[in-house]
Amino acid sequence: MESLDLRVLNDALEWRRAGHAVTLVTVVETWGSAPRPPGALLAVRDDGVVSGSVSGGCVEDDLIARVKAGERTGLPAMIAYGVTKEEAARFGLPCGGTLRLVQEPLADIAWVEQVLARTAAHELVARTLVLATGEVTLTGASRDDVMKFDGSRLTTLFGPRWRLLLIGAGQLSQAVAQVAALLDFEVLVCDPREEYASTLAWTGATHVPGMPDDVVREMKPDAHTAIVALTHDPKLDDMALIEALRSQAFYVGALGSSRNQAARKQRLAEHFDLTEAELDRLHGPVGLKLGAKTPAEIAVSIAAQIVERKNAVSAGAPVAAGCAV
């Protein structure tokens, strides 16, 4: 459900609309130390241009060579790499790793359009491919669903982009936004203070007007959403956090010292009736303990903690809430 796979689908769609033939390749099984996990997606255009990856590069090179040599598959088919140690070494698969892939011609683009539209609306989508016929069906999915392959039917999952809402448009927010954009998050920034918001040129981020609590409520945070309050102004941060902690957001963090965080939690509990369980979701002081000092270093610590929590959520593993910069 990585957003990289959505980018692959978007590239494949544009190529087909431009008249190119496109082959999609999906990792379905791995053994040993495989570079890419099951579900990873690659698109290969008829002239050898690629989007995405299924390995460290050598498998892609072989797939490109096959396509450029004119090899085409009329129906989905299995292909394996690294069955022997010699082949694993040839294709750059470490520790005797093995990859099994399903390659398929992208004939019908309607399902791609639907997946992109539904994930843009923050839906989870399961796509089932019947290898014998090439038939594709789409159904709704849940976060408990996993990729499945029984040799004849392949079901893969596509989810919305992970998104990050930053409360505050100061120097630290700029740094966090830049790091998060590199991590392929959709970055949104809310700051009603004109002296901040109107003077910033956001690269890779979208400025969202309005009061932070209204913005959080209206965006309906889901399990693909992280929210971080960075203004140091309780009037802005606290109101946003109230909504965030009651939402489905997978990560909620706030800037401030341990003393400030303790006072914040007391305020939220006494005046806004947040439960202990809701308050325990707050990461504050925000970020991993890296000894960070500069805005860039603090941004790295925040982004690292968000990624840690994101990956734990994806794997179904718990992560402790309280960490400090």
XYZ file of C-alpha atoms in Angstrom:
325
model
C 0.000 0.000 0.000
C 2.938 2.332 -0.511
C 2.159 5.524 -2.393
C 5.107 4.722 -4.669
C 2.889 2.051 -6.234
C 0.210 4.662 -6.914
C 2.830 6.713 -8.731
C 3.698 3.650 -10.797
C 0.034 3.245 -11.734
C -0.218 6.926 -12.613
C 2.846 6.690 -14.884
C 1.499 3.529 -16.502
C -1.843 5.224 -17.135
C -0.194 8.231 -18.793
C 1.928 5.961 -20.983
C -1.083 3.949 -22.146
C -3.010 7.131 -22.901
C -0.050 8.249 -25.014
C -0.265 5.039 -27.046
C 2.526 2.984 -25.467
C 2.298 -0.690 -24.577
C 2.927 -1.239 -20.853
C 3.836 -4.311 -18.834
C 3.100 -4.373 -15.106
C 5.262 -6.531 -12.854
C 4.313 -7.370 -9.253
C 6.468 -9.077 -6.610
C 4.382 -11.991 -5.336
C 6.843 -14.113 -3.358
C 10.311 -13.659 -1.885
C 12.776 -15.916 -0.128
C 15.970 -14.921 1.576
C 17.057 -11.287 1.627
C 14.876 -9.811 -1.118
C 15.301 -6.087 -1.924
C 11.581 -5.352 -2.377
C 8.588 -6.778 -0.475
C 5.619 -8.705 -1.915
C 3.224 -6.302 -3.582
C 5.967 -4.013 -4.915
C 5.092 -2.829 -8.411
C 7.054 -2.038 -11.574
C 5.805 -0.685 -14.902
C 7.882 -1.203 -18.062
C 7.077 0.845 -21.164
C 7.541 -0.629 -24.641
C 10.712 1.461 -25.171
C 12.263 0.293 -21.881
C 11.374 3.265 -19.671
C 10.438 2.087 -16.164
C 8.598 3.320 -13.094
C 8.940 1.631 -9.698
C 11.169 -1.311 -8.830
C 11.141 -4.972 -7.869
C 14.834 -5.423 -6.973
C 18.109 -3.586 -6.670
C 18.327 -3.033 -10.427
C 19.598 -6.162 -12.201
C 16.172 -7.803 -12.416
C 14.814 -4.571 -13.849
C 17.596 -4.599 -16.426
C 16.606 -8.100 -17.539
C 12.909 -7.187 -17.721
C 13.744 -4.092 -19.763
C 15.890 -6.154 -22.123
C 13.051 -8.631 -22.640
C 10.564 -5.872 -23.430
C 12.934 -4.055 -25.785
C 13.654 -7.370 -27.526
C 9.956 -7.618 -28.332
C 8.883 -10.163 -25.736
C 5.232 -9.658 -24.865
C 2.840 -11.642 -22.728
C -0.765 -11.831 -23.857
C -1.953 -12.962 -20.436
C -0.483 -12.627 -16.948
C 2.357 -15.059 -16.279
C 4.781 -16.065 -13.547
C 8.499 -15.374 -13.782
C 11.206 -16.282 -11.226
C 14.688 -14.930 -10.515
C 17.400 -16.244 -8.238
C 16.337 -19.894 -8.144
C 20.019 -20.884 -7.889
C 22.813 -19.138 -5.986
C 24.517 -18.357 -9.293
C 21.386 -16.704 -10.674
C 20.836 -14.821 -7.423
C 24.367 -13.425 -7.696
C 23.839 -12.556 -11.364
C 20.709 -10.569 -10.605
C 22.085 -8.867 -7.520
C 19.860 -10.686 -5.017
C 21.764 -10.814 -1.710
C 22.144 -13.917 0.461
C 20.705 -16.258 -2.151
C 17.458 -14.321 -2.346
C 14.719 -15.360 -4.741
C 11.981 -13.341 -6.404
C 8.804 -14.606 -8.003
C 6.935 -12.081 -10.088
C 3.683 -11.820 -11.989
C 3.941 -9.862 -15.223
C 0.870 -8.714 -17.094
C 0.022 -6.556 -20.065
C -1.850 -3.371 -19.157
C -4.694 -3.663 -21.629
C -7.660 -2.156 -19.785
C -6.928 1.159 -18.075
C -10.369 1.537 -16.494
C -9.337 -0.292 -13.318
C -6.235 1.927 -12.992
C -8.386 5.048 -13.232
C -10.725 3.672 -10.566
C -7.884 2.771 -8.184
C -6.344 6.232 -8.507
C -9.705 7.948 -8.006
C -10.686 5.835 -5.006
C -7.322 6.134 -3.255
C -7.366 9.896 -3.860
C -10.621 9.850 -1.870
C -8.716 8.024 0.894
C -10.198 4.608 0.230
C -8.392 1.292 0.581
C -8.817 -0.849 -2.527
C -8.181 -4.545 -3.160
C -7.422 -5.534 -6.736
C -7.803 -9.178 -7.758
C -6.207 -10.493 -10.953
C -7.094 -13.879 -12.459
C -3.964 -15.086 -14.230
C -5.751 -17.473 -16.579
C -7.933 -14.744 -18.108
C -6.413 -11.401 -17.110
C -9.740 -10.408 -15.514
C -9.469 -7.663 -12.884
C -11.960 -6.882 -10.120
C -11.829 -4.141 -7.499
C -13.338 -4.294 -4.018
C -13.122 -2.270 -0.854
C -10.432 -3.322 1.602
C -9.583 -2.901 5.269
C -6.256 -2.322 7.004
C -6.329 -5.934 8.209
C -6.254 -7.261 4.647
C -2.994 -8.557 3.176
C -1.698 -9.409 -0.274
C -2.705 -12.921 -1.373
C -1.450 -15.180 -4.153
C -2.439 -18.830 -4.643
C -0.822 -19.400 -8.019
C -3.923 -18.536 -10.015
C -5.346 -15.419 -8.353
C -3.382 -12.407 -7.145
C -4.925 -9.882 -4.762
C -2.940 -6.716 -4.088
C -3.833 -3.694 -1.986
C -3.718 -0.015 -2.843
C -4.148 2.644 -0.200
C -4.199 6.429 -0.115
C -1.023 8.464 0.228
C 0.216 8.978 3.741
C -0.418 12.595 4.667
C 1.000 14.947 7.278
C -0.755 18.019 8.656
C 1.553 20.564 10.298
C 0.051 23.148 12.636
C 2.247 26.225 12.310
C 4.205 27.702 9.420
C 7.476 28.584 11.124
C 11.055 27.625 10.327
C 10.750 24.174 11.905
C 7.610 23.442 9.919
C 9.452 24.311 6.719
C 12.163 21.794 7.584
C 9.668 19.084 8.550
C 7.702 19.709 5.355
C 10.802 19.287 3.206
C 11.812 16.020 4.885
C 8.267 14.642 4.782
C 7.935 15.503 1.089
C 11.095 13.479 0.401
C 9.423 10.592 2.233
C 6.486 10.906 -0.191
C 3.989 12.274 2.321
C 1.294 14.644 1.161
C 2.163 17.645 3.349
C -0.495 20.126 4.488
C 0.239 23.224 6.582
C -2.272 25.219 8.628
C -1.432 28.559 10.259
C -4.023 31.345 10.604
C -1.313 33.887 11.507
C -0.899 35.961 8.357
C 2.593 37.120 9.289
C 3.718 33.478 9.003
C 1.517 31.931 6.355
C 1.610 34.744 3.822
C 5.393 35.021 3.683
C 6.324 31.386 3.119
C 6.943 29.693 -0.186
C 6.019 26.074 0.487
C 7.913 23.528 -1.535
C 6.104 20.218 -1.643
C 3.427 21.401 0.808
C -0.080 22.801 0.542
C -1.157 25.684 2.753
C -4.623 25.099 4.234
C -6.479 28.233 5.403
C -8.597 28.341 8.544
C -8.305 27.706 12.263
C -6.383 24.522 13.082
C -9.200 22.765 14.959
C -11.619 23.441 12.102
C -9.076 22.181 9.567
C -8.447 18.963 11.512
C -12.167 18.330 11.894
C -12.927 18.995 8.236
C -10.116 16.826 6.858
C -11.459 13.791 8.787
C -8.049 12.282 9.707
C -7.821 8.587 8.961
C -5.253 5.883 9.685
C -3.023 7.295 6.927
C -2.811 10.731 8.581
C -0.207 12.227 10.938
C -0.731 15.557 12.732
C 2.024 17.600 14.400
C 1.485 20.856 16.319
C 4.500 23.163 16.068
C 3.338 26.706 16.868
C 4.220 26.798 20.611
C 0.918 28.701 20.990
C -1.569 26.762 23.169
C -4.495 28.618 21.599
C -3.605 27.067 18.250
C -1.889 23.817 19.194
C -4.264 22.651 21.920
C -7.432 23.137 19.910
C -5.964 21.181 16.995
C -4.731 18.447 19.311
C -8.167 17.987 20.866
C -9.579 17.096 17.468
C -6.513 15.093 16.419
C -6.405 12.908 19.536
C -10.060 11.990 19.072
C -9.545 11.139 15.406
C -8.219 8.068 13.594
C -4.828 9.715 12.900
C -2.032 7.174 13.324
C 0.343 9.766 14.809
C -0.234 12.935 16.838
C 2.721 14.983 18.103
C 3.376 18.348 19.705
C 6.457 20.505 20.163
C 7.437 21.463 23.708
C 9.470 20.430 26.732
C 8.501 17.603 29.071
C 7.248 20.180 31.580
C 5.134 21.922 28.941
C 3.734 18.607 27.757
C 2.727 17.634 31.294
C 0.943 20.974 31.699
C -0.700 20.530 28.294
C -2.028 17.080 29.169
C -3.408 18.411 32.455
C -5.206 21.233 30.609
C -6.637 18.883 28.032
C -7.835 16.448 30.666
C -9.366 19.043 32.998
C -10.951 21.432 30.527
C -11.698 19.316 27.466
C -12.452 15.892 28.964
C -9.881 13.974 26.960
C -9.503 10.461 28.308
C -6.259 8.949 29.514
C -6.212 6.668 26.480
C -6.584 9.652 24.134
C -3.854 11.599 25.942
C -1.524 8.594 25.786
C -1.628 8.887 22.001
C 0.211 12.208 22.148
C 3.892 12.080 21.178
C 5.412 14.849 23.220
C 8.061 16.074 23.383
C 7.828 15.241 19.699
C 10.507 13.263 17.855
C 13.039 10.534 18.554
C 15.838 11.146 21.058
C 18.624 12.123 18.650
C 20.089 14.998 20.627
C 18.719 17.268 17.901
C 19.436 21.009 18.180
C 18.894 22.739 14.827
C 15.549 22.943 12.979
C 16.859 20.502 10.379
C 17.966 17.980 13.020
C 14.678 18.290 14.920
C 12.822 17.813 11.633
C 14.742 14.573 11.045
C 13.862 13.347 14.548
C 10.164 14.135 14.007
C 10.066 12.519 10.583
C 11.902 9.457 11.905
C 9.363 8.983 14.689
C 6.479 9.369 12.252
C 8.027 6.754 9.947
C 8.642 4.445 12.918
C 4.995 4.705 13.915
C 3.782 4.432 10.311
C 5.709 1.216 9.745
C 4.533 -0.232 13.058
C 0.929 0.566 12.130
C 1.418 -1.115 8.748
C 2.873 -4.187 10.451
C 0.334 -4.206 13.270
C 2.968 -3.731 15.987
C 2.617 -1.359 18.969
C 4.960 1.598 19.514
C 5.282 3.564 22.733
C 3.917 7.094 22.552
C 6.353 9.089 24.634
C 9.639 10.075 23.018
C 11.662 13.249 23.251
C 13.908 15.240 20.950
